[in-house]
Amino acid sequence: MGLHSLTASLLGLVVVASSAVVDPKILDACPGYELDNVETHGSMLLADLKLRGKACNLFGPDIEKLQLNVTYETTSRLHIKVTDSSSARYEVPDSVLPRPAGDGHILPQQSEIQFKYTSSPFSFSIHRASNSDVLFSTGSHPLIFEPQYLRIKTDLPANANLYGLGEHTDNFRLPTHNYTRTLWSRDAYGVPNGTNLYGNHPVYFEHRTTGTHGVFLVNSNGMDVKIDDATPGRTTLEYNVIGGVLDFYFLAGSEDDPTVLARQYAQIVGTPAEVPYWSLGLHQCRFGYQNYIDVAGVITNYSLANIPLETMWTDIDYMYKRRIFTLDPDYFPLSRMQEIIEYLHAHDQRYVLMTDPAVAYLPDQGYGPYDRGTAMDIWLKAANGSFSLGAVWPGVTVFPDWFNPDTQGYWSNEFAMFYDSQTGLDIDGAWIDMNEPSSFCSYPCTDPFEQAVQQDLPPARTSSPPNPTAPIFANSPKSSMSLHKRVNHQGENLEFPPYEINNAAGSLSNKTSDADAVHANGLVEYDVHNLYGTMMSTATHNAMLARRPGLRTLVITRSTFAGAGRRVGKWLGDNFSDWEHYRNSISGILNMASIFHVPMIGADICGYAEDTTETLCARWAMLGAFYPFMRNHNADTSISQEFYRWPTVAQAAINALNIRYRLMDYFYTTFHTASTDGTPVLNPLWYNYPQDPDTFAIDLQFFFGPSILVSPVTEENATSVSLYLPKDTFYDFNTLAPIQGTGSIVDLDNVNLTSIPVHIRSGVVLPLRASGAMTTTQLRKTDFEIVVAPNKDGEASGSLYMDDSVSISQNATTEVSMAYSKNTLDVHGSFDYPTGVKISRVRFLDVSKAPRGVQLDGRVLDKNAITYNAWGKVLDVALEIPFRGNFSVRIG
Ligand SMILES: *[C@@H]1O[C@H](CO)[C@@H](O)[C@H](O)[C@H]1NC(C)=O
Ligand SMILES: *[C@@H]1O[C@H](CO)[C@@H](O)[C@H](O)[C@H]1NC(C)=O
Ligand SMILES: *[C@@H]1O[C@H](CO)[C@@H](O)[C@H](O)[C@H]1NC(C)=O
Ligand SMILES: *[C@@H]1O[C@H](CO)[C@@H](O)[C@H](O)[C@H]1NC(C)=O
Ligand SMILES: *[C@@H]1O[C@H](CO)[C@@H](O)[C@H](O)[C@H]1NC(C)=O
Ligand SMILES: *[C@@H]1O[C@H](CO)[C@@H](O)[C@H](O)[C@H]1NC(C)=O
Ligand SMILES: *[C@@H]1O[C@H](CO)[C@@H](O)[C@H](O)[C@H]1NC(C)=O
Ligand SMILES: *[C@@H]1O[C@H](CO)[C@@H](O)[C@H](O)[C@H]1NC(C)=O
Ligand SMILES: *[C@@H]1O[C@H](CO)[C@@H](O)[C@H](O)[C@H]1NC(C)=O
């Protein structure tokens, strides 16, 4: 216990042992509750819960009387809430996570899942109506409800297939032995596995061959979710939560299609934001670009190496003494920065700068961002009403209080001033970091000034200023917040609550804002800490939208809570340049894109901290080409790792980017579908093969969109991949030759350092650009080709969505369906948005012999237009027709 108990006893408080040492017999000796006054009203069941015997007072006094509300909201969604009937407790505000309305008239017998209960002791279970599967059952575990401790526990099948409960760097299928997932936002340098990280998504999906369902606990307090197999024959999952209420959604999912569950979850947390097309291009960043010459040099060198760089980024290096909304006049002078942005924009490229939440505490020193925020009184406050101070990059800081109704106006104004009116630094996207929020000051942060001195904040520059007139670019051209009920935390210990969650940072306030800091609406950090990054995300999204009304924003955040993906994307934080982080990035992107609905997700390619190697960086450039958000980023003390630094890495990047760019409209279409209904943009193998248990644990392969199987090399120095191919037909992306999966491992040898195994799942028609391009603007002027990849029944289908690529609401879109059956490809749809390009050719795969002829819209094509490759079984039909209306191509 060390420091924890010492500090606590100095404060005169008693520290109760953490749950890890509680005897399970005592735990199960808790009396539980009994159900009383049950009333049912159509889709709703209301009841009282009364403590059933002598209080066990495990981590505080048991609350005597609770209220239960069970509502069948839709045929697939059940909402169960347990609250204190006599006193208001904290609940996640609607302003942060608005809740969907129910259908209002669902009777229990109409629901796909059903609630059953026992009265004394009260327990409940959730059943799938169609097959009587028990999905959740609190049966043998008494409910515990205390001021600072809630416990609810369910029995699950042995070796349950559980996913979610992030953010984490553990296996995608969660361990079921003695495993704890802690949710408490933390600046988690190195993203160690087994620990709490930056973001919090208290939802899990459980998959069985008989169906997939989901459980979402809407609670932003710190918690440990313990998964264990100590009881023979079953898995148990236990929530240990240090505040708030039990507010559960149970989602029926489906018996045969896991993506149904993803769509149901999106109905609660919202569908992901549609991203600008350009944001799917390649992004380059690093911490440690010394000056504007460095930044310009990277842009030039990418171009010289023929690697398509879409967006250049700059980390906090550009700031004067690391203060947000400033430029260092010696290292990043305004006129040179303007020149860089003008150059990028003139070349159809983009620019993104970082903004942190912490504002340097500089009273009376003429620092506008501090002075204006102080005048508006929008800083987070300590319990005694003074500013809640931290020590972050610029030294001592204050933190914007996103619950203050004036903070949005402040933030939007600072963005408008710094990025537009004062500087003309017309950034295309925003990058927000350190928003757990992070502070370098340990708890108790009694002297942040001393801490800033000791930790050398802001750190001094390590290079001398550049020549301010160095030539660059040889060929250069010229919301309202509703007030929340005040939550009574009187007498509660907010720093060392009786139940101590397994926070890897130590006590709750260590290295972040204080748990007893108070927001403008009376809420305390103890309850809303996990929302800080998401609220900053919303404010930044709104500030960017105000700068460019009507245009989609690109905001990339580090900390997220459930629902963040409605507005922002994310990167997976400060990883290391090593193979373990390369590998676990795949489960990271799968969590965010296939479960949490934050699909604009990527890990730092080639690794952030420590030095990468040529082979790691080459492999990572290729894996990263299949992250939705593709950015190379690096720490300040690491060796340079832009893709052009090594010939092999450059070639690997060029090859993989070529595949990515050719697939970009397929992927953009997938994003569009996700934004309309929550269909995931990445898929673990089991989403496509839910009956195949061998897929359930796979997290080194994944589907990019619904149909592109990516199977990267995952071991250092390896030149082979042992990939799993389910029982289905696949096609090699390069040769287009068929390969029959048999539900077993296939060894691919000679996977050299510039190639990555990519397969097309049969049954799809893919719209591909005929070639890659140096920018996405140029790519959108490149012709399409169509690849028809039939399944075993000789059928395939696909779609293509196109629009102006950047507007939130569209005047004209093009939506095309492509269906293949009976040897005929039928392409039809609306073509209101002009594609401006041609269909150069159609390639039909798995064609067993050369056809007698091919017809386009019933007209026989010239023999010269047709090429048949017997080895790969590919029939290549040259078309060169404008892509602006329906057409069909028939073989034979
Ligand atoms: C019960 O929950 C439903 C769904 O959240 C809500 O609409 C209803 O008002 C609640 N009823 C009571 C009495 O709390
Ligand atoms: C469970 O894990 C904890 C922490 O790693 C360890 O201390 C404990 O011994 C483990 N218990 C069992 C039963 O394996
Ligand atoms: C973290 O990953 C390493 C390497 O894969 C593994 O050995 C270790 O057991 C993992 N730790 C946890 C807590 O999962
Ligand atoms: C760009 O390439 C030139 C020529 O190889 C090299 O001297 C320079 O250091 C590079 N600059 C950057 C920022 O990559
Ligand atoms: C208010 O509390 C903070 C610590 O949270 C402390 O540093 C500060 O001195 C206090 N201010 C007053 C006026 O007591
Ligand atoms: C805070 O974190 C530091 C390490 O970063 C650790 O040494 C210290 O014990 C922690 N303090 C508390 C109160 O958890
Ligand atoms: C990979 O090869 C390098 C260079 O030969 C060697 O130093 C390293 O140990 C090898 N790594 C593994 C995991 O075998
Ligand atoms: C690497 O492998 C790919 C795919 O098999 C092949 O096209 C390419 O020529 C190989 N490159 C080298 C340098 O051998
Ligand atoms: C949509 O049409 C209106 C009216 O014709 C025009 O003002 C606006 O610029 C158009 N917007 C887009 C995104 O094309």
PDB file of N, CA and C in Angstrom, residues 302-369:
ATOM      1  N   TYR A 302       9.474  13.894 -49.367  1.00  0.00           N
ATOM      2  CA  TYR A 302       8.416  12.931 -49.728  1.00  0.00           C
ATOM      3  C   TYR A 302       8.129  13.013 -51.217  1.00  0.00           C
ATOM      4  N   SER A 303       8.034  14.250 -51.676  1.00  0.00           N
ATOM      5  CA  SER A 303       7.699  14.440 -53.075  1.00  0.00           C
ATOM      6  C   SER A 303       8.822  13.900 -53.981  1.00  0.00           C
ATOM      7  N   LEU A 304      10.093  14.158 -53.593  1.00  0.00           N
ATOM      8  CA  LEU A 304      11.222  13.658 -54.384  1.00  0.00           C
ATOM      9  C   LEU A 304      11.268  12.134 -54.403  1.00  0.00           C
ATOM     10  N   ALA A 305      10.800  11.528 -53.305  1.00  0.00           N
ATOM     11  CA  ALA A 305      10.831  10.067 -53.229  1.00  0.00           C
ATOM     12  C   ALA A 305       9.598   9.435 -53.878  1.00  0.00           C
ATOM     13  N   ASN A 306       8.737  10.281 -54.445  1.00  0.00           N
ATOM     14  CA  ASN A 306       7.506   9.784 -55.092  1.00  0.00           C
ATOM     15  C   ASN A 306       6.594   9.012 -54.161  1.00  0.00           C
ATOM     16  N   ILE A 307       6.590   9.429 -52.904  1.00  0.00           N
ATOM     17  CA  ILE A 307       5.661   8.826 -51.940  1.00  0.00           C
ATOM     18  C   ILE A 307       4.543   9.842 -51.735  1.00  0.00           C
ATOM     19  N   PRO A 308       3.309   9.419 -51.935  1.00  0.00           N
ATOM     20  CA  PRO A 308       2.204  10.378 -51.885  1.00  0.00           C
ATOM     21  C   PRO A 308       1.921  10.889 -50.473  1.00  0.00           C
ATOM     22  N   LEU A 309       2.423  12.043 -50.138  1.00  0.00           N
ATOM     23  CA  LEU A 309       2.136  12.654 -48.836  1.00  0.00           C
ATOM     24  C   LEU A 309       0.925  13.566 -48.994  1.00  0.00           C
ATOM     25  N   GLU A 310      -0.128  13.273 -48.264  1.00  0.00           N
ATOM     26  CA  GLU A 310      -1.336  14.110 -48.357  1.00  0.00           C
ATOM     27  C   GLU A 310      -1.307  15.229 -47.323  1.00  0.00           C
ATOM     28  N   THR A 311      -0.871  14.884 -46.089  1.00  0.00           N
ATOM     29  CA  THR A 311      -1.007  15.860 -45.004  1.00  0.00           C
ATOM     30  C   THR A 311       0.244  15.892 -44.139  1.00  0.00           C
ATOM     31  N   MET A 312       0.772  17.095 -43.954  1.00  0.00           N
ATOM     32  CA  MET A 312       1.919  17.293 -43.066  1.00  0.00           C
ATOM     33  C   MET A 312       1.388  17.769 -41.723  1.00  0.00           C
ATOM     34  N   TRP A 313       2.038  17.311 -40.653  1.00  0.00           N
ATOM     35  CA  TRP A 313       1.613  17.680 -39.303  1.00  0.00           C
ATOM     36  C   TRP A 313       2.786  18.299 -38.549  1.00  0.00           C
ATOM     37  N   THR A 314       2.472  19.095 -37.545  1.00  0.00           N
ATOM     38  CA  THR A 314       3.509  19.571 -36.643  1.00  0.00           C
ATOM     39  C   THR A 314       3.019  19.458 -35.203  1.00  0.00           C
ATOM     40  N   ASP A 315       3.877  18.917 -34.366  1.00  0.00           N
ATOM     41  CA  ASP A 315       3.612  18.699 -32.947  1.00  0.00           C
ATOM     42  C   ASP A 315       3.872  20.014 -32.187  1.00  0.00           C
ATOM     43  N   ILE A 316       3.949  19.947 -30.871  1.00  0.00           N
ATOM     44  CA  ILE A 316       4.079  21.163 -30.053  1.00  0.00           C
ATOM     45  C   ILE A 316       5.348  21.962 -30.320  1.00  0.00           C
ATOM     46  N   ASP A 317       6.254  21.430 -31.143  1.00  0.00           N
ATOM     47  CA  ASP A 317       7.511  22.144 -31.445  1.00  0.00           C
ATOM     48  C   ASP A 317       7.276  23.561 -31.979  1.00  0.00           C
ATOM     49  N   TYR A 318       6.147  23.754 -32.678  1.00  0.00           N
ATOM     50  CA  TYR A 318       5.934  25.062 -33.318  1.00  0.00           C
ATOM     51  C   TYR A 318       5.624  26.163 -32.318  1.00  0.00           C
ATOM     52  N   MET A 319       5.249  25.762 -31.094  1.00  0.00           N
ATOM     53  CA  MET A 319       4.751  26.751 -30.128  1.00  0.00           C
ATOM     54  C   MET A 319       5.888  27.536 -29.478  1.00  0.00           C
ATOM     55  N   TYR A 320       5.598  28.744 -29.067  1.00  0.00           N
ATOM     56  CA  TYR A 320       6.530  29.544 -28.278  1.00  0.00           C
ATOM     57  C   TYR A 320       6.432  29.047 -26.834  1.00  0.00           C
ATOM     58  N   LYS A 321       7.522  28.506 -26.317  1.00  0.00           N
ATOM     59  CA  LYS A 321       7.569  27.947 -24.963  1.00  0.00           C
ATOM     60  C   LYS A 321       6.421  26.963 -24.702  1.00  0.00           C
ATOM     61  N   ARG A 322       6.008  26.287 -25.746  1.00  0.00           N
ATOM     62  CA  ARG A 322       4.994  25.228 -25.649  1.00  0.00           C
ATOM     63  C   ARG A 322       3.648  25.739 -25.141  1.00  0.00           C
ATOM     64  N   ARG A 323       3.381  27.011 -25.447  1.00  0.00           N
ATOM     65  CA  ARG A 323       2.075  27.565 -25.084  1.00  0.00           C
ATOM     66  C   ARG A 323       1.139  27.423 -26.263  1.00  0.00           C
ATOM     67  N   ILE A 324      -0.050  26.934 -25.996  1.00  0.00           N
ATOM     68  CA  ILE A 324      -0.985  26.756 -27.116  1.00  0.00           C
ATOM     69  C   ILE A 324      -1.368  28.108 -27.698  1.00  0.00           C
ATOM     70  N   PHE A 325      -1.736  28.102 -28.945  1.00  0.00           N
ATOM     71  CA  PHE A 325      -2.130  29.296 -29.702  1.00  0.00           C
ATOM     72  C   PHE A 325      -0.994  30.322 -29.782  1.00  0.00           C
ATOM     73  N   THR A 326       0.252  29.820 -29.905  1.00  0.00           N
ATOM     74  CA  THR A 326       1.378  30.730 -30.163  1.00  0.00           C
ATOM     75  C   THR A 326       2.299  30.068 -31.193  1.00  0.00           C
ATOM     76  N   LEU A 327       3.112  30.897 -31.820  1.00  0.00           N
ATOM     77  CA  LEU A 327       4.156  30.402 -32.735  1.00  0.00           C
ATOM     78  C   LEU A 327       5.489  30.886 -32.205  1.00  0.00           C
ATOM     79  N   ASP A 328       6.498  30.050 -32.264  1.00  0.00           N
ATOM     80  CA  ASP A 328       7.831  30.493 -31.870  1.00  0.00           C
ATOM     81  C   ASP A 328       8.390  31.359 -32.999  1.00  0.00           C
ATOM     82  N   PRO A 329       8.629  32.659 -32.734  1.00  0.00           N
ATOM     83  CA  PRO A 329       9.020  33.560 -33.834  1.00  0.00           C
ATOM     84  C   PRO A 329      10.402  33.247 -34.395  1.00  0.00           C
ATOM     85  N   ASP A 330      11.262  32.579 -33.612  1.00  0.00           N
ATOM     86  CA  ASP A 330      12.613  32.287 -34.100  1.00  0.00           C
ATOM     87  C   ASP A 330      12.693  30.973 -34.867  1.00  0.00           C
ATOM     88  N   TYR A 331      11.926  29.986 -34.411  1.00  0.00           N
ATOM     89  CA  TYR A 331      12.044  28.648 -35.004  1.00  0.00           C
ATOM     90  C   TYR A 331      10.964  28.360 -36.052  1.00  0.00           C
ATOM     91  N   PHE A 332       9.791  28.924 -35.780  1.00  0.00           N
ATOM     92  CA  PHE A 332       8.663  28.719 -36.702  1.00  0.00           C
ATOM     93  C   PHE A 332       8.012  30.063 -37.003  1.00  0.00           C
ATOM     94  N   PRO A 333       8.751  30.969 -37.663  1.00  0.00           N
ATOM     95  CA  PRO A 333       8.207  32.319 -37.861  1.00  0.00           C
ATOM     96  C   PRO A 333       6.940  32.296 -38.722  1.00  0.00           C
ATOM     97  N   LEU A 334       6.067  33.222 -38.388  1.00  0.00           N
ATOM     98  CA  LEU A 334       4.750  33.247 -39.023  1.00  0.00           C
ATOM     99  C   LEU A 334       4.817  33.258 -40.547  1.00  0.00           C
ATOM    100  N   SER A 335       5.644  34.128 -41.097  1.00  0.00           N
ATOM    101  CA  SER A 335       5.615  34.248 -42.562  1.00  0.00           C
ATOM    102  C   SER A 335       6.071  32.945 -43.230  1.00  0.00           C
ATOM    103  N   ARG A 336       7.020  32.244 -42.610  1.00  0.00           N
ATOM    104  CA  ARG A 336       7.499  30.987 -43.181  1.00  0.00           C
ATOM    105  C   ARG A 336       6.441  29.885 -43.017  1.00  0.00           C
ATOM    106  N   MET A 337       5.716  29.929 -41.911  1.00  0.00           N
ATOM    107  CA  MET A 337       4.649  28.946 -41.694  1.00  0.00           C
ATOM    108  C   MET A 337       3.513  29.183 -42.698  1.00  0.00           C
ATOM    109  N   GLN A 338       3.244  30.449 -42.932  1.00  0.00           N
ATOM    110  CA  GLN A 338       2.218  30.757 -43.942  1.00  0.00           C
ATOM    111  C   GLN A 338       2.659  30.251 -45.308  1.00  0.00           C
ATOM    112  N   GLU A 339       3.945  30.412 -45.579  1.00  0.00           N
ATOM    113  CA  GLU A 339       4.484  29.958 -46.862  1.00  0.00           C
ATOM    114  C   GLU A 339       4.319  28.430 -47.001  1.00  0.00           C
ATOM    115  N   ILE A 340       4.566  27.717 -45.918  1.00  0.00           N
ATOM    116  CA  ILE A 340       4.415  26.254 -45.948  1.00  0.00           C
ATOM    117  C   ILE A 340       2.961  25.873 -46.229  1.00  0.00           C
ATOM    118  N   ILE A 341       2.050  26.529 -45.546  1.00  0.00           N
ATOM    119  CA  ILE A 341       0.625  26.188 -45.748  1.00  0.00           C
ATOM    120  C   ILE A 341       0.188  26.549 -47.168  1.00  0.00           C
ATOM    121  N   GLU A 342       0.645  27.697 -47.649  1.00  0.00           N
ATOM    122  CA  GLU A 342       0.286  28.077 -49.031  1.00  0.00           C
ATOM    123  C   GLU A 342       0.846  27.067 -50.024  1.00  0.00           C
ATOM    124  N   TYR A 343       2.073  26.656 -49.785  1.00  0.00           N
ATOM    125  CA  TYR A 343       2.681  25.672 -50.675  1.00  0.00           C
ATOM    126  C   TYR A 343       1.873  24.377 -50.674  1.00  0.00           C
ATOM    127  N   LEU A 344       1.547  23.898 -49.461  1.00  0.00           N
ATOM    128  CA  LEU A 344       0.791  22.644 -49.360  1.00  0.00           C
ATOM    129  C   LEU A 344      -0.542  22.771 -50.093  1.00  0.00           C
ATOM    130  N   HIS A 345      -1.248  23.847 -49.823  1.00  0.00           N
ATOM    131  CA  HIS A 345      -2.573  23.992 -50.441  1.00  0.00           C
ATOM    132  C   HIS A 345      -2.469  24.116 -51.958  1.00  0.00           C
ATOM    133  N   ALA A 346      -1.432  24.781 -52.418  1.00  0.00           N
ATOM    134  CA  ALA A 346      -1.260  24.915 -53.871  1.00  0.00           C
ATOM    135  C   ALA A 346      -0.964  23.564 -54.522  1.00  0.00           C
ATOM    136  N   HIS A 347      -0.467  22.617 -53.699  1.00  0.00           N
ATOM    137  CA  HIS A 347      -0.161  21.291 -54.229  1.00  0.00           C
ATOM    138  C   HIS A 347      -1.187  20.246 -53.803  1.00  0.00           C
ATOM    139  N   ASP A 348      -2.381  20.695 -53.451  1.00  0.00           N
ATOM    140  CA  ASP A 348      -3.459  19.789 -53.022  1.00  0.00           C
ATOM    141  C   ASP A 348      -3.023  18.947 -51.833  1.00  0.00           C
ATOM    142  N   GLN A 349      -2.226  19.547 -50.963  1.00  0.00           N
ATOM    143  CA  GLN A 349      -1.834  18.866 -49.729  1.00  0.00           C
ATOM    144  C   GLN A 349      -2.371  19.663 -48.536  1.00  0.00           C
ATOM    145  N   ARG A 350      -2.234  19.121 -47.352  1.00  0.00           N
ATOM    146  CA  ARG A 350      -2.918  19.702 -46.180  1.00  0.00           C
ATOM    147  C   ARG A 350      -1.963  19.838 -45.007  1.00  0.00           C
ATOM    148  N   TYR A 351      -2.476  20.525 -43.984  1.00  0.00           N
ATOM    149  CA  TYR A 351      -1.641  20.772 -42.807  1.00  0.00           C
ATOM    150  C   TYR A 351      -2.465  20.649 -41.531  1.00  0.00           C
ATOM    151  N   VAL A 352      -1.858  20.041 -40.518  1.00  0.00           N
ATOM    152  CA  VAL A 352      -2.516  19.872 -39.221  1.00  0.00           C
ATOM    153  C   VAL A 352      -1.544  20.276 -38.118  1.00  0.00           C
ATOM    154  N   LEU A 353      -2.031  21.017 -37.144  1.00  0.00           N
ATOM    155  CA  LEU A 353      -1.218  21.397 -35.991  1.00  0.00           C
ATOM    156  C   LEU A 353      -1.847  20.861 -34.710  1.00  0.00           C
ATOM    157  N   MET A 354      -0.993  20.654 -33.716  1.00  0.00           N
ATOM    158  CA  MET A 354      -1.487  20.158 -32.425  1.00  0.00           C
ATOM    159  C   MET A 354      -1.968  21.284 -31.523  1.00  0.00           C
ATOM    160  N   THR A 355      -3.041  20.998 -30.783  1.00  0.00           N
ATOM    161  CA  THR A 355      -3.507  21.899 -29.723  1.00  0.00           C
ATOM    162  C   THR A 355      -3.772  21.054 -28.483  1.00  0.00           C
ATOM    163  N   ASP A 356      -3.171  21.437 -27.359  1.00  0.00           N
ATOM    164  CA  ASP A 356      -3.411  20.737 -26.091  1.00  0.00           C
ATOM    165  C   ASP A 356      -4.473  21.490 -25.284  1.00  0.00           C
ATOM    166  N   PRO A 357      -5.086  20.814 -24.311  1.00  0.00           N
ATOM    167  CA  PRO A 357      -6.077  21.538 -23.502  1.00  0.00           C
ATOM    168  C   PRO A 357      -5.456  22.489 -22.470  1.00  0.00           C
ATOM    169  N   ALA A 358      -4.309  22.109 -21.886  1.00  0.00           N
ATOM    170  CA  ALA A 358      -3.764  22.889 -20.773  1.00  0.00           C
ATOM    171  C   ALA A 358      -3.270  24.249 -21.267  1.00  0.00           C
ATOM    172  N   VAL A 359      -3.687  25.294 -20.580  1.00  0.00           N
ATOM    173  CA  VAL A 359      -3.329  26.670 -20.946  1.00  0.00           C
ATOM    174  C   VAL A 359      -2.333  27.181 -19.912  1.00  0.00           C
ATOM    175  N   ALA A 360      -1.224  27.735 -20.388  1.00  0.00           N
ATOM    176  CA  ALA A 360      -0.184  28.208 -19.462  1.00  0.00           C
ATOM    177  C   ALA A 360      -0.762  29.235 -18.493  1.00  0.00           C
ATOM    178  N   TYR A 361      -0.456  29.014 -17.210  1.00  0.00           N
ATOM    179  CA  TYR A 361      -0.924  29.931 -16.162  1.00  0.00           C
ATOM    180  C   TYR A 361       0.035  31.116 -16.113  1.00  0.00           C
ATOM    181  N   LEU A 362      -0.342  32.213 -16.758  1.00  0.00           N
ATOM    182  CA  LEU A 362       0.563  33.360 -16.877  1.00  0.00           C
ATOM    183  C   LEU A 362      -0.198  34.652 -16.589  1.00  0.00           C
ATOM    184  N   PRO A 363      -0.597  34.846 -15.314  1.00  0.00           N
ATOM    185  CA  PRO A 363      -1.377  36.050 -15.007  1.00  0.00           C
ATOM    186  C   PRO A 363      -0.584  37.312 -15.318  1.00  0.00           C
ATOM    187  N   ASP A 364      -1.231  38.288 -15.865  1.00  0.00           N
ATOM    188  CA  ASP A 364      -0.659  39.625 -16.096  1.00  0.00           C
ATOM    189  C   ASP A 364       0.602  39.604 -16.939  1.00  0.00           C
ATOM    190  N   GLN A 365       0.671  38.694 -17.877  1.00  0.00           N
ATOM    191  CA  GLN A 365       1.857  38.692 -18.741  1.00  0.00           C
ATOM    192  C   GLN A 365       1.485  38.856 -20.203  1.00  0.00           C
ATOM    193  N   GLY A 366       0.250  39.265 -20.419  1.00  0.00           N
ATOM    194  CA  GLY A 366      -0.160  39.539 -21.787  1.00  0.00           C
ATOM    195  C   GLY A 366      -0.347  38.300 -22.651  1.00  0.00           C
ATOM    196  N   TYR A 367      -0.554  37.152 -22.021  1.00  0.00           N
ATOM    197  CA  TYR A 367      -0.812  35.925 -22.803  1.00  0.00           C
ATOM    198  C   TYR A 367      -2.332  35.830 -23.003  1.00  0.00           C
ATOM    199  N   GLY A 368      -2.759  36.190 -24.199  1.00  0.00           N
ATOM    200  CA  GLY A 368      -4.186  36.315 -24.509  1.00  0.00           C
ATOM    201  C   GLY A 368      -5.031  35.102 -24.141  1.00  0.00           C
ATOM    202  N   PRO A 369      -4.609  33.895 -24.555  1.00  0.00           N
ATOM    203  CA  PRO A 369      -5.450  32.731 -24.255  1.00  0.00           C
ATOM    204  C   PRO A 369      -5.715  32.575 -22.757  1.00  0.00           C
TER     205      PRO A 369
END
